[in-house]
PDB file of C-alpha atoms in Angstrom:
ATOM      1  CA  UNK A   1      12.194 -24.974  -7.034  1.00  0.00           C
ATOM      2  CA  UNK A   2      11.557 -25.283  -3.797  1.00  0.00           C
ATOM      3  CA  UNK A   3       7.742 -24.004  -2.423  1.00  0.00           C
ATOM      4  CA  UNK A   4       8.778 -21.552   0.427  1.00  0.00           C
ATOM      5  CA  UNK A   5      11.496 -18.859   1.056  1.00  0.00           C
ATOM      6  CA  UNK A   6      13.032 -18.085   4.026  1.00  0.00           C
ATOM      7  CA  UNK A   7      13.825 -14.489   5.063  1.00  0.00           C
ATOM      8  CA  UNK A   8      16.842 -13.444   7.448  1.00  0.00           C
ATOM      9  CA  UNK A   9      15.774 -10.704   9.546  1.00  0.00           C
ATOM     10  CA  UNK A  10      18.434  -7.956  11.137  1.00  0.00           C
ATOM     11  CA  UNK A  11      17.229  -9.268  14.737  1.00  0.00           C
ATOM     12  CA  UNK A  12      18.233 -12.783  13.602  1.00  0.00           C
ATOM     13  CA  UNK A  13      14.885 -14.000  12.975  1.00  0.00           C
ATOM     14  CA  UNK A  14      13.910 -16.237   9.971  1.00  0.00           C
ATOM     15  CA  UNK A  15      10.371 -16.053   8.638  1.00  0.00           C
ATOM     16  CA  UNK A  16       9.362 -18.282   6.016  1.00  0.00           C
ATOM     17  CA  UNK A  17       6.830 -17.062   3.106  1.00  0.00           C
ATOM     18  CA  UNK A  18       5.322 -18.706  -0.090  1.00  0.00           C
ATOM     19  CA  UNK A  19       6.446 -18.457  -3.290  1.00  0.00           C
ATOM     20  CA  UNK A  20       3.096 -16.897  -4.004  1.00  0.00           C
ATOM     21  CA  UNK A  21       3.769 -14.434  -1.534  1.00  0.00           C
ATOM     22  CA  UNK A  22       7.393 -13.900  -2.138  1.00  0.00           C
ATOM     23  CA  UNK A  23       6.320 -12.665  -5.564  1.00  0.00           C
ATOM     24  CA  UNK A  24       4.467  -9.601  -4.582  1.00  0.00           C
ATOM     25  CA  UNK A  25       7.838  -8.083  -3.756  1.00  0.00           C
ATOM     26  CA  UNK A  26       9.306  -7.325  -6.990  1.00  0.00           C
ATOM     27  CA  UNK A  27      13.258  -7.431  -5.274  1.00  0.00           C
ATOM     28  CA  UNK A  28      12.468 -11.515  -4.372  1.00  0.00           C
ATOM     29  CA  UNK A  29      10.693 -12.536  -7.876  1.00  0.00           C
ATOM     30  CA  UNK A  30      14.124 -10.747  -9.827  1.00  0.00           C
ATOM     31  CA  UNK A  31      15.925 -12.547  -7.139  1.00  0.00           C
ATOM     32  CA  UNK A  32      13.918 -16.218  -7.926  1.00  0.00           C
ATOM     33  CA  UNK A  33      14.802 -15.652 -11.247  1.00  0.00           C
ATOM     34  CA  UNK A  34      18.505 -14.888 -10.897  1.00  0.00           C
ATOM     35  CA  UNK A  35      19.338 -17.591  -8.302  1.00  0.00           C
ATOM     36  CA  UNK A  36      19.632 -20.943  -8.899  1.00  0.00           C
ATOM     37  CA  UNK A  37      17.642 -23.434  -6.489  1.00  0.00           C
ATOM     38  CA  UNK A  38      20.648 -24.524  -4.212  1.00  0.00           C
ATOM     39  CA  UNK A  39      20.843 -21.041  -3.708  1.00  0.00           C
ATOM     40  CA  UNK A  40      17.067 -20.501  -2.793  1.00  0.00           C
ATOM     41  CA  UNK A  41      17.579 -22.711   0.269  1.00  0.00           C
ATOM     42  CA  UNK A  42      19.457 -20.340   2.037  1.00  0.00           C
ATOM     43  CA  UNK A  43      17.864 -17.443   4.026  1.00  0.00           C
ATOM     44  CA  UNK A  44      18.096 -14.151   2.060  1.00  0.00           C
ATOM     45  CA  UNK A  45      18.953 -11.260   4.141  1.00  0.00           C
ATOM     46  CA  UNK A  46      16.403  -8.142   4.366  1.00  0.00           C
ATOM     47  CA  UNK A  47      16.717  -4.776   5.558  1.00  0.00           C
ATOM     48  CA  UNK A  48      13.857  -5.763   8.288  1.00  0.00           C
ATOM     49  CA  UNK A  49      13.115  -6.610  11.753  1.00  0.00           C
ATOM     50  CA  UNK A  50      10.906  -9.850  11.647  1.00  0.00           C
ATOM     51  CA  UNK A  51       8.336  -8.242  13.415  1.00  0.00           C
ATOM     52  CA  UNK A  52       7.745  -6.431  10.414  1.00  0.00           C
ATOM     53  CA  UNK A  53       8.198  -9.133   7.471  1.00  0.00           C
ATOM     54  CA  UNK A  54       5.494 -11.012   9.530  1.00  0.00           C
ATOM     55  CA  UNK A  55       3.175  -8.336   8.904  1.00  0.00           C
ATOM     56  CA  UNK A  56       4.566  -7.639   4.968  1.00  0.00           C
ATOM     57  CA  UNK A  57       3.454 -11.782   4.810  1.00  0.00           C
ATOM     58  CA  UNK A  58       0.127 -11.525   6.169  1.00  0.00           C
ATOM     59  CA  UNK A  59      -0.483  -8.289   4.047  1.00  0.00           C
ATOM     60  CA  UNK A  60       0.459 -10.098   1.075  1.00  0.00           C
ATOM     61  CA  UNK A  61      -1.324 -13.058   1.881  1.00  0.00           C
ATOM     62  CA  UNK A  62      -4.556 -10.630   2.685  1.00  0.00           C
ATOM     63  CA  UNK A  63      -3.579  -9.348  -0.964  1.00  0.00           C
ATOM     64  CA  UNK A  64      -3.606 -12.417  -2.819  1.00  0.00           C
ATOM     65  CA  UNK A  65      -6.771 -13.739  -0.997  1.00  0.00           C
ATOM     66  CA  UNK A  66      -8.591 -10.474  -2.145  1.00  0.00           C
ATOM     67  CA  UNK A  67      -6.963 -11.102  -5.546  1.00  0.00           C
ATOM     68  CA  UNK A  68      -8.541 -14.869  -5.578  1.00  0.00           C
ATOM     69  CA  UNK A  69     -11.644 -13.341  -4.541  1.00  0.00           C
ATOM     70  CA  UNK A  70     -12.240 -10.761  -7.389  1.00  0.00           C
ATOM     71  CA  UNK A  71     -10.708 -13.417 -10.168  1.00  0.00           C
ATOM     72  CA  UNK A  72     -13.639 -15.637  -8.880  1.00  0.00           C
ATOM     73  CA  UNK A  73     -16.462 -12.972  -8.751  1.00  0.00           C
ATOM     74  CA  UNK A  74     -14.683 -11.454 -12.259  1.00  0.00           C
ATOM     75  CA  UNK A  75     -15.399 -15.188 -13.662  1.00  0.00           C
ATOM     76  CA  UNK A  76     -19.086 -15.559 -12.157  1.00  0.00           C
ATOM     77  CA  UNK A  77     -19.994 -12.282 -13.905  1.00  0.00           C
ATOM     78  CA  UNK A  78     -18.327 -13.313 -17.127  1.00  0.00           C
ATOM     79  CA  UNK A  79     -20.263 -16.365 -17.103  1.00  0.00           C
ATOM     80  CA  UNK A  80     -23.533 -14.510 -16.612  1.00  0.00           C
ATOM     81  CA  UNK A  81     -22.600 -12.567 -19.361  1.00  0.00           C
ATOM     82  CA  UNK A  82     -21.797 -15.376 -21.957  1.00  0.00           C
ATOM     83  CA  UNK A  83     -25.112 -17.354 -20.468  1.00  0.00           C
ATOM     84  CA  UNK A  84     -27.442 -13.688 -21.803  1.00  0.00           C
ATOM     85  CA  UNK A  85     -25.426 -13.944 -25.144  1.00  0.00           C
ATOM     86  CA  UNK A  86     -26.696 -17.009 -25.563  1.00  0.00           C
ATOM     87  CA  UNK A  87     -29.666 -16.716 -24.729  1.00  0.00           C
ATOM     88  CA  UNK A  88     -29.988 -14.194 -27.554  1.00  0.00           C
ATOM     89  CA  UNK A  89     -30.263 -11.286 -25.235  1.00  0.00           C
ATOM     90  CA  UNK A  90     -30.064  -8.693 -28.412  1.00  0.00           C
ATOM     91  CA  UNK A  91     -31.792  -5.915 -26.781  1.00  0.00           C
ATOM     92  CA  UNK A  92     -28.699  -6.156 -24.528  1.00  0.00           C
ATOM     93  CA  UNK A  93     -26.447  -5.487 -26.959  1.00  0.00           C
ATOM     94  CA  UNK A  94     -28.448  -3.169 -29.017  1.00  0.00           C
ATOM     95  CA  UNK A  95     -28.024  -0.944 -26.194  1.00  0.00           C
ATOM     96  CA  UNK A  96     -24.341  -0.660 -26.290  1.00  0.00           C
ATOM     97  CA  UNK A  97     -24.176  -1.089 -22.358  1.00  0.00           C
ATOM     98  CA  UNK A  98     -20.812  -1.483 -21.216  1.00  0.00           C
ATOM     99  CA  UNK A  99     -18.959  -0.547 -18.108  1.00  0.00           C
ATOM    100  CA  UNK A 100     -19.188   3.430 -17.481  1.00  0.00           C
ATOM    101  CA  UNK A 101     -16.308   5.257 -17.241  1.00  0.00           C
ATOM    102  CA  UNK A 102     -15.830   5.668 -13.553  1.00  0.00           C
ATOM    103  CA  UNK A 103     -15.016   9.233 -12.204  1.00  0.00           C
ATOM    104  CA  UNK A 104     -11.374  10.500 -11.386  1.00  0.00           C
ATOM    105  CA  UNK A 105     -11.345  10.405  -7.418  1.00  0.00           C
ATOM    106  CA  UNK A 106      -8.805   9.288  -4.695  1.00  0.00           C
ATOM    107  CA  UNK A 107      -7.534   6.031  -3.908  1.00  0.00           C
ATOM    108  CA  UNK A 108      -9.959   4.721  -1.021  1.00  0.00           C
ATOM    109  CA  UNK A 109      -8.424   1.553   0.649  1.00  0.00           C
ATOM    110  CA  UNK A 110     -10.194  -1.359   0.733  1.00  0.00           C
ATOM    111  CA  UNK A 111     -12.012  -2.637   3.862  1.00  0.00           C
ATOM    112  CA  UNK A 112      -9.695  -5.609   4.596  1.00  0.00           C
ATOM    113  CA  UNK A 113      -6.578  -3.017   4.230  1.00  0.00           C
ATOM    114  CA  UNK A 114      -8.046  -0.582   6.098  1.00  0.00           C
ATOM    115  CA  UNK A 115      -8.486  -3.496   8.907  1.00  0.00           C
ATOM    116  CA  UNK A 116      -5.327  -4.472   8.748  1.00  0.00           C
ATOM    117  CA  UNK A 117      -3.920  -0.454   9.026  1.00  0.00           C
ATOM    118  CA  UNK A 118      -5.967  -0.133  11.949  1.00  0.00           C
ATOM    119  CA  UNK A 119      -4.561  -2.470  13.903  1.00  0.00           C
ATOM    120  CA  UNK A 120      -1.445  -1.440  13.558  1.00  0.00           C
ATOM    121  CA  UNK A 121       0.963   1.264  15.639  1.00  0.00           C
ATOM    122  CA  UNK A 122       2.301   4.177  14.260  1.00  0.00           C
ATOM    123  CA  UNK A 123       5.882   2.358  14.511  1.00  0.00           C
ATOM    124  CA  UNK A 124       4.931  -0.716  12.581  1.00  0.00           C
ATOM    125  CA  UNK A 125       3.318   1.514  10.206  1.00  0.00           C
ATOM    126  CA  UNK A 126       6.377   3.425   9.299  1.00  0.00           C
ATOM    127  CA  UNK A 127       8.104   0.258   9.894  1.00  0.00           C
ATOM    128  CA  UNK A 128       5.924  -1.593   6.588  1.00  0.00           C
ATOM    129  CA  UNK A 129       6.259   1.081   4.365  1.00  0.00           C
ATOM    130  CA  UNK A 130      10.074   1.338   5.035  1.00  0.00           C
ATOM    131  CA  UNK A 131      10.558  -2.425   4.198  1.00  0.00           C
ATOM    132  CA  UNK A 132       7.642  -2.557   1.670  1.00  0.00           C
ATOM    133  CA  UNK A 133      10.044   0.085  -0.384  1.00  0.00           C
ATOM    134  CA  UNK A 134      13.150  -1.996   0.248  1.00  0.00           C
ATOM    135  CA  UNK A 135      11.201  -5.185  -1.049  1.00  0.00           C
ATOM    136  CA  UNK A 136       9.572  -3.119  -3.700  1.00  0.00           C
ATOM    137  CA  UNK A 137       5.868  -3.926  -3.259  1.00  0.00           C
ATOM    138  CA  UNK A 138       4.188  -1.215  -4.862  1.00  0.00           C
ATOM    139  CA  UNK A 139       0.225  -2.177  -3.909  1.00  0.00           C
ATOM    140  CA  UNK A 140       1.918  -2.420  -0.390  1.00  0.00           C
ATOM    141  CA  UNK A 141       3.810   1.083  -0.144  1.00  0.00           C
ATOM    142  CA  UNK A 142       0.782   2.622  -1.623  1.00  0.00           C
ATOM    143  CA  UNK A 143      -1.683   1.423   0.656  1.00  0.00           C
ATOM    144  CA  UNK A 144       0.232   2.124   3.388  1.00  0.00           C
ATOM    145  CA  UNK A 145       1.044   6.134   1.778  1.00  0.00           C
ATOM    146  CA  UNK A 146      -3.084   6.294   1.320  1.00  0.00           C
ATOM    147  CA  UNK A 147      -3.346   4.901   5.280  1.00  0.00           C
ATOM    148  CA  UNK A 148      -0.861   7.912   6.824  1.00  0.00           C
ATOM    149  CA  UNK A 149      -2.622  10.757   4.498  1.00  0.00           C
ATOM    150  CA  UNK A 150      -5.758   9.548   5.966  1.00  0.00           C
ATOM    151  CA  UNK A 151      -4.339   9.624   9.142  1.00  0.00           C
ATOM    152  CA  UNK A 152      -2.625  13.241   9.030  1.00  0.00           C
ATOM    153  CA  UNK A 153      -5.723  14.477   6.489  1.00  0.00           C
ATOM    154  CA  UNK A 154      -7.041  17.714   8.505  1.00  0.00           C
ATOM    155  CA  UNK A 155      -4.131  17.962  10.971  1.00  0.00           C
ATOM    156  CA  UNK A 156      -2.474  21.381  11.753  1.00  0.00           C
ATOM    157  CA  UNK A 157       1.026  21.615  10.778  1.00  0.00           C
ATOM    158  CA  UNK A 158       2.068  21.305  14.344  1.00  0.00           C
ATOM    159  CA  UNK A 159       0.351  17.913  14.698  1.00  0.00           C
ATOM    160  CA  UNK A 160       2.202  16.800  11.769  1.00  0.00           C
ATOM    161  CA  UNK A 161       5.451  17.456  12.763  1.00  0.00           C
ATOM    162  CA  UNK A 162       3.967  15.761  16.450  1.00  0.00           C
ATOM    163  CA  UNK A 163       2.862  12.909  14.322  1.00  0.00           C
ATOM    164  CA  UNK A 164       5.854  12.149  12.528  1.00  0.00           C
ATOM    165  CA  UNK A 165       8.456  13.555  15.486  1.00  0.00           C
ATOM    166  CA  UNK A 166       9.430  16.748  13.222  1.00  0.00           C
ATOM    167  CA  UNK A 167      11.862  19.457  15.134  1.00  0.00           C
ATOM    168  CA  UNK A 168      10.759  22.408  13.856  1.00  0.00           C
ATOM    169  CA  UNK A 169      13.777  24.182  13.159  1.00  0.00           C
ATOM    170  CA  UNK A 170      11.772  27.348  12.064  1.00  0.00           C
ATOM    171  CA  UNK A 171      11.759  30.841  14.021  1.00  0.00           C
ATOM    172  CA  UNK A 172       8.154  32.109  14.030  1.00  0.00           C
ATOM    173  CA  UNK A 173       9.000  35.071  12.165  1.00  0.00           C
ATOM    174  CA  UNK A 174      10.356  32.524   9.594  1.00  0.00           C
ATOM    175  CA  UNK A 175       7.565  30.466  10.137  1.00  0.00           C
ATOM    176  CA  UNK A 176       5.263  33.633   9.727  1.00  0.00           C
ATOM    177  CA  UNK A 177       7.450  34.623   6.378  1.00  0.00           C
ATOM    178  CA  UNK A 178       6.649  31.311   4.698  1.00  0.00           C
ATOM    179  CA  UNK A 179       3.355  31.446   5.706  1.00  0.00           C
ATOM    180  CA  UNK A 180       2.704  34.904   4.040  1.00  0.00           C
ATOM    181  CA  UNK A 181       4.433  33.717   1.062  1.00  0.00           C
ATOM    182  CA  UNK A 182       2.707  30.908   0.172  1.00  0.00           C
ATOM    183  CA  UNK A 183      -1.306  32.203   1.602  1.00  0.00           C
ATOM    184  CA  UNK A 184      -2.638  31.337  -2.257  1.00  0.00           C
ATOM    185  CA  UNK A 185      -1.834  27.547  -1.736  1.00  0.00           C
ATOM    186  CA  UNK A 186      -3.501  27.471   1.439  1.00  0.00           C
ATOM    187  CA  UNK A 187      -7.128  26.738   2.277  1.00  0.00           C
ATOM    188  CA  UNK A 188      -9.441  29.580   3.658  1.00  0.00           C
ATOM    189  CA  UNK A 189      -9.606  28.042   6.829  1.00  0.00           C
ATOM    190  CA  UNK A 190      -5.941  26.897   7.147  1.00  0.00           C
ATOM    191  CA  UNK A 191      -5.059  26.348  10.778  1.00  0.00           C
ATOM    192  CA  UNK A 192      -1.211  26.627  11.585  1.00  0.00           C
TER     193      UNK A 192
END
């Protein structure tokens, strides 16, 4: 097999990713698996610009250095760990300690994602998580999702259609009607 596979953009660019990063898209690893390796040599057409696979490839390559990262630390602590069994660290034990159940709460992104977000338009944003659905990278298309709420969290409904180039096809009596309506599912201090 070979070690890298190339992707043919709609603008007619070719970008070449890892196998390691090719797998994070669940639509190339089924596709790895169903072609033969003759057939891996060729470019395989996406739904993309190339603009925008570049930055899918340096997200997942972000990913799976943050991945190596944590296996590493994961494999420190469990080393600790196994060093205080031996040492007969019973007191340790006797306690029960464990990990505590962590609290429900939102999805924060981590600090490299949130980097990598920033530095991004609104364009290229919409852009990844168009293709990150067409590739079907999960991690990806939910990072992304957590990156826009955080964007539009707070905004008036006005800025949201602004934000994401909405026509508001509402009169403001219907606007008004709606609004009325549906009062209990909006905040006390709900700005239209």
């Amino acid at each position: 097999m070979p070690d890298t596979l190339t992707l043919a953009a709609l603008d007619g660019e070719s970008v070449t990713i890892s196998l390691q990063v090719a797998k994070k898209s669940q639509l190339l690893k089924d596709l790895m698996e169903d072609l033969d390796e003759e057939e891996l040599q060729f470019p395989v057409p996406i739904q993309a610009d190339g603009a925008t696979l570049k930055l899918v490839a340096q997200w997942c390559e972000l990913q799976i250095r943050q991945e190596q990262e944590a296996a590493d630390k994961a494999a420190e602590v469990a080393a600790s760990q196994e060093i205080q069994k031996e040492e007969g660290d019973e007191e340790h034990e006797k306690k029960g300690s464990g990990p505590c159940p962590q609290p429900y709460r939102a999805r924060e992104l981590p600090t490299w994602a949130k980097g990598f977000f920033e530095n991004l338009s609104q364009d290229e944003t919409f852009a990844l998580i168009t293709t990150a659905n067409f590739l079907d990278i999960q991690l990806l298309i939910e990072q992304t999702a957590t990156f826009i709420a955080g964007k539009i969290k707070g905004m008036s409904t006005e800025q949201m259609r602004e934000y994401f180039n909405i026509e508001n096809d509402f009169t403001p009596e219907e606007e008004e009607r709606i609004r009325r309506e549906n009062e209990w599912a909006m905040p006390r201090n709900w700005n239209h």
